[in-house]
Amino acid sequence: MEIAAHEMGMGTATAQTQVTAERLGLAPDQVTFAYGDSAMPGLVLAGGSQQTASIGAAVVAAQHVLVTELLRLAGNASPLAGLKPDEVGGLDGGLAALAEPARRESYASILTRAGHDQVVALASAPPPEEVQHWSMHSHGAMCCEVGVNAVTGETRVRRFLGSFDCGRILNAKTATSQFRGGIIMGLGLALMEETQFDERNGRVMNPSLAEYHMPVHMDVPEIDVIWTDIPDPHTPMGARGIGEIGITGTAAAVANAIFNATGKRIRTLPLTLEKLI
């Protein structure tokens, strides 16, 4: 599998290898996923929480074309004879009837009988028409506990919980990392990240990480994440975007917790200590 996409640490190669292997009924080590080269076909931006679903839609489309061609090659001598592409899925290195997995034939057997060394399937992901008919948004609820020093105004987030409804979760490990990473970014937005300008000339006064404060290990509390893992019936893989929803709502949760602790409602970010004293 090849596509002109780039990886920014969100687990693109892992997720797409997993999706392709699952759709074709192969082991993950039998799938090669190549990316990071503009000479490859397609172009999927890693932004707007769209990359995994976009690439996955192309995988689903190509797999459908491949199954159609393999069923044609299998012919009437195959246990799969008479089945339609939507009635067949990948299983143990071959195709099997979804309703009757015992009706199965391996890819090697189909190709050998047809006298082929390989089969090439080309397909493009269809336009996302589902977004014109249904709301495709992911949802989350963010909860946190904070402590505010009564003398200095210093705020510490003690624990954090993010609960998400993002459709089907393709890979629990990479999804957990995405959610936690987003929450950490949200903590930076809430408490410390701020570009400061000199009002006289517009010059940025904190242009390096020596002056621009970001969350470090001691600023990050224990973070728990949970999700519904209910597939969305209107998307090709049942999955929706998760890349940025961890950020959304985090600052609001921290601001509400500070209000509950101090009675002061601060409406500008970051919520630095001088605003609380």
Tab-separated table of N, CA and C in Angstrom, residues 2-148:
chain	number	residue	atom	x	y	z
A	2	GLU	N	0.589	2.184	-0.891
A	2	GLU	CA	1.384	3.394	-0.998
A	2	GLU	C	0.458	4.603	-1.058
A	3	ILE	N	0.842	5.684	-0.367
A	3	ILE	CA	0.067	6.912	-0.435
A	3	ILE	C	0.960	8.081	-0.051
A	4	ALA	N	0.704	9.225	-0.676
A	4	ALA	CA	1.474	10.433	-0.381
A	4	ALA	C	0.907	11.086	0.878
A	5	ALA	N	1.229	10.518	2.001
A	5	ALA	CA	0.808	11.053	3.306
A	5	ALA	C	2.042	11.166	4.180
A	6	HIS	N	1.934	11.905	5.270
A	6	HIS	CA	3.069	12.048	6.165
A	6	HIS	C	2.644	11.725	7.588
A	7	GLU	N	3.601	11.303	8.356
A	7	GLU	CA	3.386	10.860	9.729
A	7	GLU	C	3.887	11.916	10.699
A	8	MET	N	3.051	12.304	11.650
A	8	MET	CA	3.457	13.282	12.658
A	8	MET	C	3.418	12.680	14.060
A	9	GLY	N	3.462	11.362	14.133
A	9	GLY	CA	3.474	10.714	15.426
A	9	GLY	C	2.135	10.173	15.859
A	10	MET	N	1.114	10.229	14.986
A	10	MET	CA	-0.216	9.789	15.397
A	10	MET	C	-0.482	8.326	15.082
A	11	GLY	N	0.506	7.640	14.527
A	11	GLY	CA	0.354	6.207	14.303
A	11	GLY	C	-0.288	5.844	12.986
A	12	THR	N	-0.067	6.660	11.948
A	12	THR	CA	-0.681	6.408	10.640
A	12	THR	C	-0.304	5.041	10.093
A	13	ALA	N	0.984	4.745	10.077
A	13	ALA	CA	1.433	3.473	9.513
A	13	ALA	C	0.859	2.290	10.289
A	14	THR	N	0.845	2.396	11.602
A	14	THR	CA	0.307	1.312	12.432
A	14	THR	C	-1.165	1.096	12.167
A	15	ALA	N	-1.943	2.171	12.185
A	15	ALA	CA	-3.389	2.053	12.001
A	15	ALA	C	-3.748	1.535	10.615
A	16	GLN	N	-3.079	2.060	9.576
A	16	GLN	CA	-3.427	1.646	8.220
A	16	GLN	C	-2.969	0.216	7.920
A	17	THR	N	-1.842	-0.187	8.479
A	17	THR	CA	-1.425	-1.582	8.343
A	17	THR	C	-2.453	-2.501	8.996
A	18	GLN	N	-2.924	-2.096	10.150
A	18	GLN	CA	-3.924	-2.886	10.869
A	18	GLN	C	-5.233	-2.958	10.079
A	19	VAL	N	-5.701	-1.819	9.557
A	19	VAL	CA	-6.950	-1.795	8.795
A	19	VAL	C	-6.848	-2.659	7.545
A	20	THR	N	-5.740	-2.523	6.803
A	20	THR	CA	-5.561	-3.290	5.575
A	20	THR	C	-5.486	-4.781	5.862
A	21	ALA	N	-4.731	-5.150	6.880
A	21	ALA	CA	-4.615	-6.566	7.237
A	21	ALA	C	-5.962	-7.141	7.640
A	22	GLU	N	-6.733	-6.377	8.391
A	22	GLU	CA	-8.052	-6.850	8.827
A	22	GLU	C	-8.987	-7.026	7.645
A	23	ARG	N	-8.982	-6.071	6.720
A	23	ARG	CA	-9.884	-6.159	5.572
A	23	ARG	C	-9.524	-7.322	4.654
A	24	LEU	N	-8.228	-7.619	4.528
A	24	LEU	CA	-7.791	-8.668	3.603
A	24	LEU	C	-7.632	-10.026	4.275
A	25	GLY	N	-7.769	-10.081	5.590
A	25	GLY	CA	-7.597	-11.352	6.276
A	25	GLY	C	-6.155	-11.810	6.308
A	26	LEU	N	-5.233	-10.866	6.469
A	26	LEU	CA	-3.807	-11.170	6.493
A	26	LEU	C	-3.221	-10.824	7.850
A	27	ALA	N	-2.033	-11.326	8.123
A	27	ALA	CA	-1.293	-10.920	9.310
A	27	ALA	C	-0.668	-9.550	9.049
A	28	PRO	N	-0.522	-8.705	10.075
A	28	PRO	CA	0.050	-7.371	9.857
A	28	PRO	C	1.424	-7.396	9.187
A	29	ASP	N	2.244	-8.427	9.472
A	29	ASP	CA	3.571	-8.457	8.857
A	29	ASP	C	3.528	-8.846	7.380
A	30	GLN	N	2.357	-9.159	6.863
A	30	GLN	CA	2.200	-9.438	5.437
A	30	GLN	C	1.785	-8.196	4.653
A	31	VAL	N	1.619	-7.086	5.346
A	31	VAL	CA	1.196	-5.836	4.720
A	31	VAL	C	2.334	-4.828	4.785
A	32	THR	N	2.621	-4.178	3.666
A	32	THR	CA	3.622	-3.119	3.613
A	32	THR	C	2.927	-1.787	3.352
A	33	PHE	N	3.150	-0.834	4.230
A	33	PHE	CA	2.550	0.490	4.097
A	33	PHE	C	3.658	1.497	3.845
A	34	ALA	N	3.651	2.114	2.678
A	34	ALA	CA	4.680	3.089	2.304
A	34	ALA	C	4.059	4.482	2.251
A	35	TYR	N	4.758	5.465	2.796
A	35	TYR	CA	4.247	6.832	2.852
A	35	TYR	C	5.432	7.787	2.949
A	36	GLY	N	5.142	9.080	3.021
A	36	GLY	CA	6.203	10.058	3.189
A	36	GLY	C	6.937	10.408	1.915
A	37	ASP	N	6.333	10.194	0.746
A	37	ASP	CA	6.981	10.491	-0.528
A	37	ASP	C	5.921	11.056	-1.466
A	38	SER	N	6.121	12.275	-1.948
A	38	SER	CA	5.131	12.921	-2.813
A	38	SER	C	5.031	12.253	-4.180
A	39	ALA	N	5.984	11.364	-4.515
A	39	ALA	CA	5.896	10.640	-5.777
A	39	ALA	C	4.850	9.527	-5.726
A	40	MET	N	4.379	9.200	-4.537
A	40	MET	CA	3.360	8.163	-4.392
A	40	MET	C	1.988	8.709	-4.757
A	41	PRO	N	1.039	7.830	-5.035
A	41	PRO	CA	-0.296	8.288	-5.448
A	41	PRO	C	-1.060	8.914	-4.295
A	42	GLY	N	-2.029	9.769	-4.680
A	42	GLY	CA	-2.907	10.358	-3.683
A	42	GLY	C	-2.226	11.456	-2.891
A	43	LEU	N	-2.998	12.110	-2.062
A	43	LEU	CA	-2.470	13.136	-1.163
A	43	LEU	C	-3.473	13.317	-0.035
A	44	VAL	N	-3.067	12.960	1.179
A	44	VAL	CA	-3.954	13.093	2.337
A	44	VAL	C	-3.235	13.913	3.398
A	45	LEU	N	-3.805	15.049	3.733
A	45	LEU	CA	-3.225	15.948	4.717
A	45	LEU	C	-3.401	15.395	6.121
A	46	ALA	N	-2.371	15.528	6.936
A	46	ALA	CA	-2.474	15.174	8.354
A	46	ALA	C	-2.931	16.405	9.113
A	47	GLY	N	-4.208	16.681	9.051
A	47	GLY	CA	-4.767	17.837	9.722
A	47	GLY	C	-6.277	17.737	9.715
A	48	GLY	N	-6.914	18.426	10.642
A	48	GLY	CA	-8.366	18.382	10.707
A	48	GLY	C	-8.907	17.025	11.122
A	49	SER	N	-8.069	16.209	11.758
A	49	SER	CA	-8.485	14.876	12.223
A	49	SER	C	-9.071	14.055	11.081
A	50	GLN	N	-8.425	14.108	9.894
A	50	GLN	CA	-9.019	13.483	8.725
A	50	GLN	C	-8.194	12.359	8.115
A	51	GLN	N	-6.912	12.235	8.478
A	51	GLN	CA	-6.040	11.364	7.701
A	51	GLN	C	-6.426	9.890	7.785
A	52	THR	N	-6.633	9.371	8.996
A	52	THR	CA	-6.913	7.945	9.142
A	52	THR	C	-8.178	7.553	8.407
A	53	ALA	N	-9.246	8.334	8.576
A	53	ALA	CA	-10.509	8.001	7.923
A	53	ALA	C	-10.406	8.130	6.406
A	54	SER	N	-9.651	9.124	5.923
A	54	SER	CA	-9.524	9.327	4.476
A	54	SER	C	-8.763	8.187	3.819
A	55	ILE	N	-7.620	7.815	4.403
A	55	ILE	CA	-6.851	6.705	3.842
A	55	ILE	C	-7.651	5.411	3.968
A	56	GLY	N	-8.294	5.216	5.108
A	56	GLY	CA	-9.079	4.002	5.310
A	56	GLY	C	-10.195	3.860	4.298
A	57	ALA	N	-10.823	4.973	3.901
A	57	ALA	CA	-11.879	4.916	2.890
A	57	ALA	C	-11.338	4.422	1.559
A	58	ALA	N	-10.102	4.818	1.230
A	58	ALA	CA	-9.473	4.332	0.000
A	58	ALA	C	-9.163	2.843	0.099
A	59	VAL	N	-8.726	2.396	1.267
A	59	VAL	CA	-8.464	0.971	1.480
A	59	VAL	C	-9.741	0.162	1.290
A	60	VAL	N	-10.844	0.645	1.857
A	60	VAL	CA	-12.125	-0.048	1.728
A	60	VAL	C	-12.551	-0.125	0.269
A	61	ALA	N	-12.386	0.989	-0.472
A	61	ALA	CA	-12.775	1.008	-1.885
A	61	ALA	C	-11.928	0.041	-2.705
A	62	ALA	N	-10.604	0.033	-2.474
A	62	ALA	CA	-9.713	-0.869	-3.213
A	62	ALA	C	-10.003	-2.327	-2.867
A	63	GLN	N	-10.298	-2.599	-1.602
A	63	GLN	CA	-10.591	-3.972	-1.201
A	63	GLN	C	-11.860	-4.471	-1.879
A	64	HIS	N	-12.836	-3.605	-2.058
A	64	HIS	CA	-14.077	-4.005	-2.728
A	64	HIS	C	-13.808	-4.369	-4.180
A	65	VAL	N	-12.987	-3.557	-4.862
A	65	VAL	CA	-12.626	-3.861	-6.255
A	65	VAL	C	-11.844	-5.170	-6.331
A	66	LEU	N	-10.922	-5.375	-5.384
A	66	LEU	CA	-10.126	-6.598	-5.364
A	66	LEU	C	-11.008	-7.825	-5.170
A	67	VAL	N	-11.930	-7.756	-4.233
A	67	VAL	CA	-12.821	-8.891	-3.983
A	67	VAL	C	-13.662	-9.187	-5.210
A	68	THR	N	-14.148	-8.147	-5.870
A	68	THR	CA	-14.949	-8.338	-7.086
A	68	THR	C	-14.158	-9.092	-8.150
A	69	GLU	N	-12.901	-8.701	-8.346
A	69	GLU	CA	-12.066	-9.356	-9.349
A	69	GLU	C	-11.727	-10.784	-8.942
A	70	LEU	N	-11.439	-11.008	-7.676
A	70	LEU	CA	-11.105	-12.362	-7.216
A	70	LEU	C	-12.296	-13.301	-7.344
A	71	LEU	N	-13.491	-12.812	-7.070
A	71	LEU	CA	-14.679	-13.661	-7.241
A	71	LEU	C	-14.890	-14.003	-8.711
A	72	ARG	N	-14.576	-13.065	-9.587
A	72	ARG	CA	-14.690	-13.353	-11.024
A	72	ARG	C	-13.695	-14.436	-11.432
A	73	LEU	N	-12.452	-14.323	-10.912
A	73	LEU	CA	-11.435	-15.314	-11.233
A	73	LEU	C	-11.745	-16.676	-10.605
A	74	ALA	N	-12.380	-16.657	-9.444
A	74	ALA	CA	-12.665	-17.917	-8.750
A	74	ALA	C	-13.608	-18.795	-9.549
A	75	GLY	N	-14.612	-18.181	-10.188
A	75	GLY	CA	-15.507	-18.938	-11.048
A	75	GLY	C	-16.442	-19.863	-10.285
A	76	ASN	N	-17.079	-20.745	-11.043
A	76	ASN	CA	-18.084	-21.641	-10.467
A	76	ASN	C	-17.480	-22.816	-9.713
A	77	ALA	N	-16.179	-23.064	-9.888
A	77	ALA	CA	-15.548	-24.195	-9.199
A	77	ALA	C	-15.167	-23.862	-7.763
A	78	SER	N	-15.343	-22.632	-7.370
A	78	SER	CA	-14.936	-22.195	-6.040
A	78	SER	C	-16.066	-22.355	-5.024
A	79	PRO	N	-15.718	-22.589	-3.759
A	79	PRO	CA	-16.740	-22.590	-2.703
A	79	PRO	C	-17.452	-21.245	-2.581
A	80	LEU	N	-16.852	-20.215	-3.180
A	80	LEU	CA	-17.419	-18.874	-3.101
A	80	LEU	C	-18.374	-18.575	-4.251
A	81	ALA	N	-18.593	-19.538	-5.128
A	81	ALA	CA	-19.430	-19.323	-6.312
A	81	ALA	C	-20.818	-18.838	-5.908
A	82	GLY	N	-21.290	-17.822	-6.618
A	82	GLY	CA	-22.625	-17.295	-6.381
A	82	GLY	C	-22.690	-16.177	-5.367
A	83	LEU	N	-21.593	-15.901	-4.673
A	83	LEU	CA	-21.583	-14.849	-3.675
A	83	LEU	C	-21.272	-13.494	-4.309
A	84	LYS	N	-21.829	-12.450	-3.734
A	84	LYS	CA	-21.561	-11.096	-4.185
A	84	LYS	C	-20.437	-10.487	-3.356
A	85	PRO	N	-19.758	-9.466	-3.875
A	85	PRO	CA	-18.629	-8.868	-3.135
A	85	PRO	C	-18.987	-8.435	-1.725
A	86	ASP	N	-20.188	-7.904	-1.518
A	86	ASP	CA	-20.581	-7.453	-0.188
A	86	ASP	C	-20.860	-8.610	0.766
A	87	GLU	N	-20.909	-9.826	0.243
A	87	GLU	CA	-21.174	-10.998	1.070
A	87	GLU	C	-19.891	-11.733	1.448
A	88	VAL	N	-18.745	-11.161	1.062
A	88	VAL	CA	-17.458	-11.833	1.235
A	88	VAL	C	-16.497	-10.905	1.978
A	89	GLY	N	-15.638	-11.495	2.809
A	89	GLY	CA	-14.606	-10.742	3.503
A	89	GLY	C	-13.318	-11.529	3.579
A	90	GLY	N	-12.240	-10.850	3.977
A	90	GLY	CA	-10.951	-11.521	4.107
A	90	GLY	C	-10.883	-12.362	5.372
A	91	LEU	N	-10.280	-13.547	5.258
A	91	LEU	CA	-10.143	-14.429	6.412
A	91	LEU	C	-8.986	-15.395	6.190
A	92	ASP	N	-8.010	-15.392	7.085
A	92	ASP	CA	-6.913	-16.371	7.078
A	92	ASP	C	-6.259	-16.514	5.706
A	93	GLY	N	-5.892	-15.383	5.106
A	93	GLY	CA	-5.174	-15.425	3.838
A	93	GLY	C	-6.032	-15.787	2.647
A	94	GLY	N	-7.318	-15.497	2.728
A	94	GLY	CA	-8.211	-15.803	1.614
A	94	GLY	C	-9.524	-15.081	1.770
A	95	LEU	N	-10.518	-15.517	1.003
A	95	LEU	CA	-11.853	-14.947	1.072
A	95	LEU	C	-12.806	-15.963	1.677
A	96	ALA	N	-13.781	-15.463	2.421
A	96	ALA	CA	-14.772	-16.340	3.048
A	96	ALA	C	-16.115	-15.636	3.061
A	97	ALA	N	-17.178	-16.428	3.020
A	97	ALA	CA	-18.517	-15.869	3.125
A	97	ALA	C	-18.732	-15.322	4.524
A	98	LEU	N	-19.241	-14.107	4.608
A	98	LEU	CA	-19.437	-13.482	5.918
A	98	LEU	C	-20.457	-14.250	6.755
A	99	ALA	N	-21.493	-14.770	6.106
A	99	ALA	CA	-22.535	-15.485	6.832
A	99	ALA	C	-22.198	-16.950	7.067
A	100	GLU	N	-21.194	-17.457	6.335
A	100	GLU	CA	-20.836	-18.881	6.436
A	100	GLU	C	-19.325	-19.023	6.233
A	101	PRO	N	-18.515	-18.712	7.258
A	101	PRO	CA	-17.054	-18.690	7.096
A	101	PRO	C	-16.454	-19.992	6.578
A	102	ALA	N	-17.167	-21.108	6.699
A	102	ALA	CA	-16.642	-22.373	6.180
A	102	ALA	C	-16.531	-22.345	4.658
A	103	ARG	N	-17.315	-21.497	4.025
A	103	ARG	CA	-17.188	-21.322	2.569
A	103	ARG	C	-16.025	-20.371	2.332
A	104	ARG	N	-14.852	-20.929	2.133
A	104	ARG	CA	-13.627	-20.142	2.087
A	104	ARG	C	-12.682	-20.691	1.040
A	105	GLU	N	-11.900	-19.802	0.441
A	105	GLU	CA	-10.824	-20.222	-0.473
A	105	GLU	C	-9.683	-19.236	-0.335
A	106	SER	N	-8.461	-19.765	-0.326
A	106	SER	CA	-7.289	-18.912	-0.145
A	106	SER	C	-6.995	-18.125	-1.419
A	107	TYR	N	-6.292	-17.010	-1.243
A	107	TYR	CA	-5.889	-16.217	-2.402
A	107	TYR	C	-5.007	-17.041	-3.335
A	108	ALA	N	-4.091	-17.818	-2.757
A	108	ALA	CA	-3.187	-18.631	-3.582
A	108	ALA	C	-3.958	-19.612	-4.438
A	109	SER	N	-4.989	-20.231	-3.860
A	109	SER	CA	-5.785	-21.205	-4.610
A	109	SER	C	-6.532	-20.538	-5.758
A	110	ILE	N	-7.113	-19.367	-5.499
A	110	ILE	CA	-7.856	-18.667	-6.555
A	110	ILE	C	-6.935	-18.281	-7.700
A	111	LEU	N	-5.773	-17.713	-7.378
A	111	LEU	CA	-4.845	-17.263	-8.415
A	111	LEU	C	-4.252	-18.435	-9.186
A	112	THR	N	-3.940	-19.512	-8.472
A	112	THR	CA	-3.351	-20.683	-9.149
A	112	THR	C	-4.328	-21.267	-10.154
A	113	ARG	N	-5.590	-21.434	-9.767
A	113	ARG	CA	-6.568	-22.015	-10.685
A	113	ARG	C	-6.819	-21.101	-11.889
A	114	ALA	N	-6.728	-19.772	-11.662
A	114	ALA	CA	-6.951	-18.835	-12.756
A	114	ALA	C	-5.700	-18.597	-13.590
A	115	GLY	N	-4.544	-19.131	-13.143
A	115	GLY	CA	-3.310	-18.955	-13.894
A	115	GLY	C	-2.734	-17.561	-13.781
A	116	HIS	N	-2.930	-16.908	-12.660
A	116	HIS	CA	-2.429	-15.556	-12.434
A	116	HIS	C	-1.362	-15.570	-11.345
A	117	ASP	N	-0.362	-14.691	-11.516
A	117	ASP	CA	0.644	-14.503	-10.470
A	117	ASP	C	0.233	-13.422	-9.476
A	118	GLN	N	-0.573	-12.489	-9.925
A	118	GLN	CA	-0.987	-11.401	-9.071
A	118	GLN	C	-2.266	-10.779	-9.604
A	119	VAL	N	-2.903	-9.999	-8.764
A	119	VAL	CA	-4.083	-9.231	-9.144
A	119	VAL	C	-3.879	-7.810	-8.633
A	120	VAL	N	-4.104	-6.834	-9.491
A	120	VAL	CA	-3.959	-5.430	-9.122
A	120	VAL	C	-5.345	-4.791	-9.092
A	121	ALA	N	-5.665	-4.132	-7.991
A	121	ALA	CA	-6.959	-3.463	-7.843
A	121	ALA	C	-6.732	-1.975	-7.671
A	122	LEU	N	-7.373	-1.175	-8.492
A	122	LEU	CA	-7.268	0.272	-8.420
A	122	LEU	C	-8.637	0.853	-8.075
A	123	ALA	N	-8.666	1.737	-7.115
A	123	ALA	CA	-9.925	2.367	-6.716
A	123	ALA	C	-9.637	3.679	-6.023
A	124	SER	N	-10.593	4.570	-6.070
A	124	SER	CA	-10.500	5.852	-5.380
A	124	SER	C	-11.589	5.915	-4.321
A	125	ALA	N	-11.254	6.558	-3.220
A	125	ALA	CA	-12.262	6.729	-2.170
A	125	ALA	C	-13.392	7.600	-2.697
A	126	PRO	N	-14.637	7.224	-2.467
A	126	PRO	CA	-15.762	8.040	-2.943
A	126	PRO	C	-15.838	9.337	-2.163
A	127	PRO	N	-16.498	10.351	-2.717
A	127	PRO	CA	-16.689	11.599	-1.955
A	127	PRO	C	-17.419	11.304	-0.654
A	128	PRO	N	-17.084	12.015	0.390
A	128	PRO	CA	-17.726	11.750	1.684
A	128	PRO	C	-19.161	12.273	1.725
A	129	GLU	N	-20.040	11.630	0.952
A	129	GLU	CA	-21.414	12.101	0.865
A	129	GLU	C	-22.142	12.002	2.203
A	130	GLU	N	-21.629	11.132	3.086
A	130	GLU	CA	-22.305	10.975	4.370
A	130	GLU	C	-22.325	12.278	5.178
A	131	VAL	N	-21.300	13.131	4.974
A	131	VAL	CA	-21.249	14.366	5.761
A	131	VAL	C	-22.336	15.346	5.332
A	132	GLN	N	-22.954	15.124	4.164
A	132	GLN	CA	-24.031	15.984	3.708
A	132	GLN	C	-25.382	15.585	4.306
A	133	HIS	N	-25.409	14.424	4.932
A	133	HIS	CA	-26.678	13.915	5.442
A	133	HIS	C	-26.702	13.745	6.960
A	134	TRP	N	-25.517	13.572	7.564
A	134	TRP	CA	-25.469	13.314	8.997
A	134	TRP	C	-24.368	14.166	9.642
A	135	SER	N	-24.537	14.428	10.912
A	135	SER	CA	-23.475	15.070	11.672
A	135	SER	C	-22.373	14.056	11.920
A	136	MET	N	-21.148	14.391	11.541
A	136	MET	CA	-20.035	13.444	11.640
A	136	MET	C	-19.059	13.853	12.747
A	137	HIS	N	-19.536	14.647	13.697
A	137	HIS	CA	-18.645	15.169	14.729
A	137	HIS	C	-18.363	14.130	15.812
A	138	SER	N	-17.141	14.167	16.309
A	138	SER	CA	-16.813	13.414	17.513
A	138	SER	C	-17.194	14.253	18.736
A	139	HIS	N	-17.343	13.588	19.856
A	139	HIS	CA	-17.784	14.275	21.068
A	139	HIS	C	-16.907	13.850	22.239
A	140	GLY	N	-16.769	14.744	23.209
A	140	GLY	CA	-15.973	14.417	24.391
A	140	GLY	C	-16.449	15.180	25.608
A	141	ALA	N	-16.175	14.636	26.773
A	141	ALA	CA	-16.453	15.309	28.045
A	141	ALA	C	-15.170	15.303	28.853
A	142	MET	N	-14.755	16.472	29.327
A	142	MET	CA	-13.478	16.624	30.016
A	142	MET	C	-13.713	16.988	31.476
A	143	CYS	N	-13.058	16.271	32.373
A	143	CYS	CA	-13.231	16.497	33.807
A	143	CYS	C	-11.857	16.577	34.467
A	144	CYS	N	-11.691	17.505	35.402
A	144	CYS	CA	-10.394	17.607	36.069
A	144	CYS	C	-10.546	18.104	37.496
A	145	GLU	N	-9.527	17.855	38.285
A	145	GLU	CA	-9.420	18.373	39.652
A	145	GLU	C	-8.184	19.251	39.709
A	146	VAL	N	-8.329	20.475	40.231
A	146	VAL	CA	-7.193	21.385	40.330
A	146	VAL	C	-7.049	21.867	41.764
A	147	GLY	N	-5.840	22.284	42.089
A	147	GLY	CA	-5.566	22.948	43.354
A	147	GLY	C	-4.979	24.311	43.077
A	148	VAL	N	-5.449	25.364	43.769
A	148	VAL	CA	-4.966	26.723	43.575
A	148	VAL	C	-4.385	27.229	44.893
